[in-house]
Coordinates of N, CA and C in Angstrom, one line a residue:
M20 N 0.8 -1.2 0.0 CA 0.0 0.0 0.0 C 0.9 1.3 0.0
R21 N 1.9 1.2 0.8 CA 2.8 2.4 0.9 C 3.5 2.6 -0.5
Q22 N 3.9 1.6 -1.2 CA 4.6 1.7 -2.5 C 3.6 2.2 -3.5
A23 N 2.4 1.7 -3.5 CA 1.3 2.2 -4.4 C 1.0 3.7 -4.2
F24 N 1.0 4.1 -2.9 CA 0.8 5.5 -2.6 C 2.0 6.4 -3.2
K25 N 3.2 5.9 -3.0 CA 4.4 6.7 -3.5 C 4.3 6.7 -5.0
N26 N 4.0 5.6 -5.6 CA 3.9 5.6 -7.1 C 2.8 6.6 -7.6
R27 N 1.7 6.7 -6.9 CA 0.6 7.6 -7.3 C 1.1 9.0 -7.2
I28 N 1.8 9.3 -6.1 CA 2.3 10.7 -5.9 C 3.3 11.0 -7.1
V29 N 4.2 10.1 -7.4 CA 5.2 10.4 -8.4 C 4.5 10.5 -9.8
T30 N 3.5 9.7 -10.1 CA 2.8 9.8 -11.3 C 2.1 11.1 -11.4
T31 N 1.5 11.5 -10.4 CA 0.7 12.8 -10.4 C 1.7 14.0 -10.6
E32 N 2.9 13.9 -9.9 CA 3.9 15.0 -10.1 C 4.4 15.0 -11.5
L33 N 4.7 13.8 -12.0 CA 5.2 13.8 -13.4 C 4.2 14.3 -14.4
A34 N 2.9 14.1 -14.2 CA 1.8 14.7 -15.0 C 1.9 16.2 -15.0
V35 N 2.1 16.7 -13.8 CA 2.2 18.2 -13.7 C 3.4 18.7 -14.4
V36 N 4.5 18.0 -14.2 CA 5.8 18.4 -14.9 C 5.6 18.3 -16.4
Q37 N 5.0 17.3 -16.9 CA 4.7 17.1 -18.4 C 3.9 18.3 -18.9
N38 N 2.9 18.7 -18.1 CA 2.0 19.8 -18.5 C 2.8 21.1 -18.6
D39 N 3.7 21.3 -17.5 CA 4.5 22.5 -17.5 C 5.5 22.5 -18.7
L40 N 6.1 21.4 -19.0 CA 7.0 21.3 -20.1 C 6.3 21.6 -21.4
E41 N 5.1 21.0 -21.6 CA 4.4 21.3 -22.8 C 4.0 22.7 -23.0
E42 N 3.7 23.4 -21.8 CA 3.4 24.8 -21.9 C 4.6 25.7 -22.3
E43 N 5.8 25.2 -21.8 CA 7.0 25.9 -22.1 C 7.2 26.0 -23.6
I44 N 6.8 25.0 -24.4 CA 7.0 25.0 -25.8 C 6.3 26.3 -26.5
F45 N 5.2 26.7 -25.9 CA 4.5 27.8 -26.5 C 4.8 29.2 -25.9
V46 N 5.8 29.2 -25.0 CA 6.2 30.5 -24.4 C 7.4 31.1 -25.2
S47 N 7.3 32.3 -25.6 CA 8.3 32.9 -26.5 C 9.7 33.0 -25.9
T48 N 9.8 33.3 -24.6 CA 11.1 33.5 -24.0 C 11.2 32.4 -22.9
R49 N 12.1 31.4 -23.1 CA 12.2 30.3 -22.2 C 13.5 30.4 -21.4
G50 N 14.6 30.5 -22.0 CA 15.8 30.4 -21.2 C 17.0 30.5 -22.0
Q51 N 18.1 29.9 -21.6 CA 19.4 30.0 -22.2 C 19.4 29.1 -23.4
S52 N 20.0 29.6 -24.5 CA 20.1 28.8 -25.8 C 21.4 28.0 -25.7
F53 N 21.4 26.8 -26.3 CA 22.5 25.9 -26.4 C 22.6 25.3 -27.8
S54 N 23.8 24.9 -28.1 CA 24.0 24.1 -29.3 C 24.6 22.7 -28.9
V55 N 24.0 21.7 -29.5 CA 24.4 20.3 -29.2 C 25.0 19.7 -30.4
N56 N 26.2 19.1 -30.3 CA 26.8 18.4 -31.4 C 26.6 16.9 -31.2
V57 N 26.1 16.2 -32.2 CA 25.9 14.8 -32.1 C 26.6 14.1 -33.2
D58 N 27.3 13.0 -32.9 CA 27.9 12.2 -34.0 C 27.0 11.1 -34.3
I59 N 26.5 11.1 -35.6 CA 25.6 10.1 -36.1 C 26.2 9.4 -37.2
D60 N 26.7 8.2 -37.0 CA 27.3 7.4 -38.0 C 28.5 8.1 -38.7
G61 N 29.3 8.8 -37.9 CA 30.4 9.5 -38.4 C 30.2 10.9 -38.9
S62 N 28.9 11.3 -39.0 CA 28.6 12.7 -39.4 C 28.3 13.5 -38.2
N63 N 28.9 14.7 -38.1 CA 28.7 15.6 -37.0 C 27.4 16.5 -37.3
V64 N 26.4 16.4 -36.4 CA 25.2 17.2 -36.6 C 25.1 18.1 -35.4
T65 N 24.8 19.4 -35.7 CA 24.7 20.4 -34.7 C 23.2 20.9 -34.7
E66 N 22.6 20.8 -33.5 CA 21.3 21.3 -33.2 C 21.3 22.4 -32.2
S67 N 20.5 23.5 -32.5 CA 20.4 24.6 -31.5 C 19.0 24.5 -30.9
G68 N 19.0 25.0 -29.6 CA 17.7 25.0 -28.9 C 17.9 25.5 -27.5
E69 N 16.9 25.2 -26.7 CA 16.9 25.6 -25.3 C 16.6 24.4 -24.4
L70 N 17.3 24.5 -23.3 CA 17.1 23.4 -22.3 C 16.1 23.9 -21.2
V71 N 15.0 23.2 -21.0 CA 14.0 23.6 -20.0 C 14.0 22.5 -19.0
T72 N 14.1 22.9 -17.7 CA 14.1 21.9 -16.6 C 13.0 22.2 -15.6
K73 N 12.5 21.2 -15.0 CA 11.4 21.3 -14.0 C 11.8 20.4 -12.8
N74 N 11.5 20.9 -11.6 CA 11.7 20.1 -10.4 C 10.5 19.3 -10.1
F75 N 10.6 18.1 -9.6 CA 9.5 17.3 -9.1 C 10.0 16.3 -8.1
A76 N 9.1 15.7 -7.4 CA 9.3 14.5 -6.6 C 10.6 14.5 -5.8
E77 N 10.5 15.2 -4.6 CA 11.6 15.1 -3.7 C 12.9 15.5 -4.2
G78 N 13.0 16.7 -4.9 CA 14.2 17.2 -5.4 C 14.8 16.7 -6.7
K79 N 14.0 15.8 -7.3 CA 14.4 15.3 -8.6 C 14.1 16.4 -9.7
Q80 N 14.8 16.2 -10.8 CA 14.7 17.2 -11.9 C 14.6 16.5 -13.2
I81 N 13.7 17.0 -14.1 CA 13.6 16.5 -15.4 C 13.8 17.6 -16.4
G82 N 14.5 17.3 -17.5 CA 14.8 18.4 -18.5 C 14.4 17.9 -19.9
I83 N 14.2 18.9 -20.7 CA 13.9 18.6 -22.1 C 14.6 19.6 -23.0
F84 N 15.1 19.2 -24.1 CA 15.8 20.1 -25.0 C 14.8 20.4 -26.1
L85 N 14.5 21.7 -26.2 CA 13.6 22.2 -27.3 C 14.4 22.7 -28.4
R86 N 14.4 21.9 -29.5 CA 15.1 22.3 -30.7 C 14.5 23.5 -31.4
S87 N 15.4 24.4 -31.8 CA 14.9 25.6 -32.5 C 14.6 25.3 -33.9
G88 N 13.6 26.0 -34.5 CA 13.2 25.8 -35.9 C 12.7 24.5 -36.1

């Protein structure tokens, strides 16, 4: 019962975080811009965007990289 209760709390908090992150996509000014370099099969690909983070569940943090364009 205790574990089920903890799972329900985390699930609820993650739903709130997901909603917050989805709303961030539509906000014109979000935060600091970053460029990310990724090596895909020997090809270097650069993506620009913004990193949006939200806190949830006992000090844990989740982040999402929102690609520009």
